[in-house]
Amino acid sequence: VGRAKNNKGHADTVRCSNCSRFVGKDKSIKRFQQRQMVDGSSRRDIKDNYAYDQAEFYLPKVYIKLSYCVSCAIHARVVRVRSNEDRRKRYTTKLRQRVRAEA
């Protein structure tokens, strides 16, 4: 229960990003975290000493894939406990919900 193995036999395991528990890859709750490479003050220093045009200044972001076990995801409020009816609805971000509403 709570897996997406679907007659696969064996699913790989991943480590929880929070507690390092081994969780099935299909069962783990996966989220991407988007971070800046450098903090704000360092970013400003780099921008001031940038050799090229200031308007085209761009520092890349870091995207980190986090995998949580069920208990850590609930504890950290990544996911919430939902009723039987609401569990049928797939998780989507608020951004995606807004885009669908406008269309």
Coordinates of N, CA and C in Angstrom, one line a residue:
V1 N 0.8 -1.2 0.0 CA 0.0 0.0 0.0 C 0.9 1.3 0.0
G2 N 0.5 2.3 -0.8 CA 1.3 3.5 -0.8 C 2.5 3.4 -1.7
R3 N 2.5 2.5 -2.7 CA 3.6 2.4 -3.6 C 3.2 2.5 -5.0
A4 N 4.1 2.6 -5.9 CA 3.8 2.7 -7.3 C 4.6 1.6 -8.1
K5 N 4.7 0.4 -7.4 CA 5.6 -0.6 -8.0 C 5.0 -1.3 -9.2
N6 N 3.6 -1.5 -9.2 CA 2.9 -2.0 -10.3 C 3.5 -3.3 -11.0
N7 N 3.5 -4.4 -10.3 CA 4.0 -5.7 -10.9 C 5.5 -5.6 -11.3
K8 N 6.2 -4.8 -10.7 CA 7.7 -4.6 -11.1 C 8.5 -5.7 -10.4
G9 N 8.1 -6.2 -9.2 CA 8.9 -7.1 -8.5 C 9.8 -6.5 -7.5
H10 N 10.7 -5.7 -7.9 CA 11.6 -5.0 -7.0 C 11.9 -3.6 -7.4
A11 N 11.7 -2.7 -6.5 CA 12.0 -1.3 -6.8 C 13.3 -0.8 -6.1
D12 N 14.0 0.1 -6.7 CA 15.2 0.6 -6.1 C 14.9 1.3 -4.8
T13 N 15.9 1.5 -3.9 CA 15.7 2.2 -2.7 C 16.5 3.6 -2.8
V14 N 16.0 4.5 -2.1 CA 16.7 5.8 -2.0 C 16.8 6.2 -0.5
R15 N 17.6 7.1 -0.1 CA 17.7 7.5 1.3 C 16.9 8.8 1.5
C16 N 16.2 8.8 2.6 CA 15.5 10.0 3.0 C 16.4 11.2 3.2
S17 N 16.1 12.4 2.7 CA 17.0 13.5 2.8 C 17.1 14.1 4.2
N18 N 16.1 13.7 5.0 CA 16.0 14.2 6.4 C 16.6 13.3 7.4
C19 N 16.2 12.0 7.4 CA 16.6 11.1 8.4 C 17.5 9.9 7.9
S20 N 17.7 9.8 6.6 CA 18.5 8.8 5.9 C 17.9 7.4 6.0
R21 N 16.7 7.3 6.2 CA 16.0 6.0 6.2 C 15.9 5.5 4.7
F22 N 16.1 4.2 4.6 CA 15.9 3.6 3.2 C 14.5 3.5 2.9
V23 N 14.1 4.1 1.8 CA 12.7 4.0 1.3 C 12.7 3.6 -0.1
G24 N 11.6 2.8 -0.5 CA 11.5 2.5 -1.9 C 11.3 3.7 -2.7
K25 N 12.0 3.7 -3.9 CA 12.0 4.9 -4.8 C 10.6 5.2 -5.2
D26 N 9.7 4.2 -5.3 CA 8.4 4.5 -5.8 C 7.5 5.0 -4.6
K27 N 7.9 4.7 -3.4 CA 7.1 5.2 -2.2 C 7.5 6.6 -1.7
S28 N 8.8 6.9 -1.9 CA 9.3 8.2 -1.4 C 8.6 9.4 -2.0
I29 N 8.5 10.4 -1.2 CA 7.9 11.7 -1.6 C 9.0 12.6 -2.2
K30 N 9.0 12.9 -3.4 CA 10.0 13.6 -4.1 C 9.6 15.0 -4.4
R31 N 10.5 16.0 -4.1 CA 10.3 17.4 -4.4 C 11.6 18.0 -4.8
F32 N 11.5 19.0 -5.7 CA 12.7 19.8 -6.1 C 12.8 21.0 -5.3
Q33 N 14.0 21.3 -4.8 CA 14.3 22.6 -4.1 C 15.1 23.5 -5.0
Q34 N 14.7 24.7 -5.2 CA 15.4 25.6 -6.0 C 16.2 26.6 -5.1
R35 N 17.5 26.7 -5.3 CA 18.3 27.6 -4.4 C 19.2 28.5 -5.3
Q36 N 19.5 29.7 -4.7 CA 20.5 30.5 -5.3 C 21.9 29.9 -5.1
M37 N 22.8 30.1 -6.0 CA 24.2 29.6 -5.8 C 24.9 30.3 -4.7
V38 N 24.7 31.6 -4.7 CA 25.4 32.5 -3.6 C 24.3 33.3 -2.9
D39 N 24.7 33.7 -1.7 CA 23.7 34.5 -0.9 C 23.6 35.9 -1.5
G40 N 22.7 36.7 -1.0 CA 22.3 38.0 -1.5 C 23.5 39.0 -1.5
S41 N 24.2 39.1 -0.4 CA 25.3 40.1 -0.3 C 26.4 39.8 -1.3
S42 N 26.8 38.5 -1.4 CA 27.9 38.1 -2.3 C 27.4 38.3 -3.7
R43 N 26.1 38.0 -4.0 CA 25.5 38.2 -5.3 C 25.7 39.7 -5.7
R44 N 25.4 40.6 -4.8 CA 25.5 42.0 -5.1 C 27.0 42.4 -5.4
D45 N 27.9 41.8 -4.7 CA 29.4 42.1 -4.9 C 29.8 41.6 -6.3
I46 N 29.3 40.4 -6.6 CA 29.7 39.8 -7.9 C 29.1 40.7 -9.0
K47 N 27.8 41.1 -8.8 CA 27.2 42.0 -9.8 C 27.9 43.3 -10.1
D48 N 28.4 43.9 -8.9 CA 29.1 45.2 -9.0 C 30.4 45.0 -9.8
N49 N 31.1 43.9 -9.6 CA 32.4 43.7 -10.2 C 32.3 42.9 -11.5
Y50 N 31.1 42.8 -12.1 CA 30.9 42.0 -13.3 C 31.5 42.8 -14.5
A51 N 32.2 42.1 -15.3 CA 32.9 42.7 -16.5 C 32.0 43.0 -17.6
Y52 N 30.9 42.3 -17.7 CA 30.0 42.4 -18.9 C 28.8 43.3 -18.5
D53 N 27.8 43.5 -19.4 CA 26.7 44.3 -19.3 C 25.9 43.9 -18.0
Q54 N 25.5 44.9 -17.2 CA 24.8 44.7 -16.0 C 23.4 44.1 -16.2
A55 N 22.8 44.5 -17.3 CA 21.4 44.1 -17.7 C 21.3 42.6 -17.9
E56 N 22.4 42.1 -18.4 CA 22.4 40.6 -18.8 C 23.0 39.8 -17.7
F57 N 23.1 40.3 -16.5 CA 23.8 39.6 -15.4 C 22.8 38.5 -14.9
Y58 N 23.4 37.3 -14.9 CA 22.6 36.1 -14.5 C 23.4 35.1 -13.8
L59 N 23.1 34.7 -12.6 CA 23.8 33.7 -11.9 C 22.9 32.4 -11.9
P60 N 23.4 31.3 -12.3 CA 22.5 30.1 -12.3 C 22.0 29.7 -10.9
K61 N 20.9 29.0 -10.9 CA 20.3 28.5 -9.7 C 20.7 27.0 -9.5
V62 N 20.6 26.5 -8.3 CA 20.9 25.1 -8.1 C 19.6 24.4 -7.8
Y63 N 19.3 23.3 -8.5 CA 18.1 22.5 -8.3 C 18.5 21.2 -7.6
I64 N 17.9 21.0 -6.4 CA 18.2 19.8 -5.6 C 17.0 18.9 -5.5
K65 N 17.1 17.7 -5.8 CA 16.0 16.8 -5.7 C 16.0 16.1 -4.3
L66 N 15.0 16.4 -3.6 CA 14.9 15.8 -2.2 C 13.9 14.7 -2.2
S67 N 14.3 13.6 -1.5 CA 13.4 12.4 -1.3 C 13.1 12.3 0.2
Y68 N 11.9 12.2 0.5 CA 11.5 12.0 1.9 C 10.8 10.7 2.2
C69 N 11.0 10.1 3.4 CA 10.2 9.0 3.8 C 8.8 9.6 4.2
V70 N 7.8 8.8 4.3 CA 6.5 9.2 4.6 C 6.4 10.0 5.9
S71 N 7.0 9.5 6.9 CA 7.0 10.1 8.3 C 7.6 11.5 8.3
C72 N 8.8 11.6 7.6 CA 9.4 12.9 7.6 C 8.7 13.9 6.7
A73 N 8.1 13.4 5.6 CA 7.3 14.3 4.8 C 6.1 14.9 5.5
I74 N 5.4 14.0 6.3 CA 4.3 14.5 7.1 C 4.8 15.4 8.2
H75 N 5.9 15.1 8.9 CA 6.4 15.9 10.0 C 6.8 17.3 9.5
A76 N 7.5 17.3 8.4 CA 8.0 18.6 7.8 C 6.9 19.3 7.0
R77 N 5.7 18.8 7.0 CA 4.5 19.4 6.3 C 4.8 19.5 4.8
V78 N 5.5 18.6 4.2 CA 5.7 18.5 2.8 C 4.4 18.0 2.2
V79 N 3.8 17.0 2.8 CA 2.5 16.5 2.5 C 1.6 16.5 3.8
R80 N 0.3 16.5 3.6 CA -0.6 16.5 4.7 C -1.4 15.2 4.7
V81 N -1.9 14.9 5.9 CA -2.8 13.7 6.0 C -4.1 14.2 5.3
R82 N -4.7 13.3 4.4 CA -5.9 13.7 3.7 C -6.9 12.6 3.8
S83 N -8.2 13.0 3.6 CA -9.3 12.1 3.7 C -9.2 11.1 2.5
N84 N -10.0 10.0 2.6 CA -10.1 9.0 1.5 C -10.4 9.7 0.2
E85 N -11.3 10.6 0.2 CA -11.8 11.2 -1.1 C -10.7 12.1 -1.6
D86 N -10.0 12.9 -0.8 CA -9.0 13.8 -1.2 C -7.7 13.1 -1.7
R87 N -7.5 11.8 -1.2 CA -6.3 11.1 -1.5 C -6.3 10.7 -3.0
R88 N -7.5 10.7 -3.6 CA -7.6 10.3 -5.0 C -7.0 11.4 -5.9
K89 N -7.0 12.6 -5.4 CA -6.5 13.8 -6.2 C -5.0 13.8 -6.2
R90 N -4.4 13.9 -7.3 CA -2.9 13.9 -7.4 C -2.3 15.2 -6.9
Y91 N -1.1 15.2 -6.4 CA -0.5 16.4 -5.9 C -0.1 17.3 -7.1
T92 N -0.4 18.5 -7.0 CA 0.1 19.5 -8.0 C 0.4 20.8 -7.2
T93 N 1.4 21.5 -7.7 CA 1.8 22.8 -7.0 C 0.7 23.8 -7.2
K94 N 0.7 24.8 -6.4 CA -0.2 25.9 -6.5 C -0.1 26.7 -7.8
L95 N 1.2 26.7 -8.3 CA 1.4 27.4 -9.6 C 0.7 26.7 -10.7
R96 N 0.8 25.4 -10.8 CA 0.1 24.6 -11.8 C -1.4 24.8 -11.7
Q97 N -2.0 24.8 -10.5 CA -3.4 25.0 -10.3 C -3.9 26.3 -10.8
R98 N -3.1 27.4 -10.6 CA -3.4 28.7 -11.1 C -3.5 28.7 -12.6
V99 N -2.5 28.1 -13.2 CA -2.4 28.1 -14.7 C -3.6 27.4 -15.3
R100 N -4.0 26.2 -14.7 CA -5.2 25.5 -15.1 C -6.5 26.3 -15.0
A101 N -6.6 27.1 -13.9 CA -7.8 27.8 -13.6 C -8.0 28.9 -14.7
E102 N -6.8 29.5 -15.1 CA -6.9 30.6 -16.1 C -7.3 30.1 -17.5
A103 N -6.9 28.9 -17.8 CA -7.0 28.3 -19.2 C -8.5 28.0 -19.4

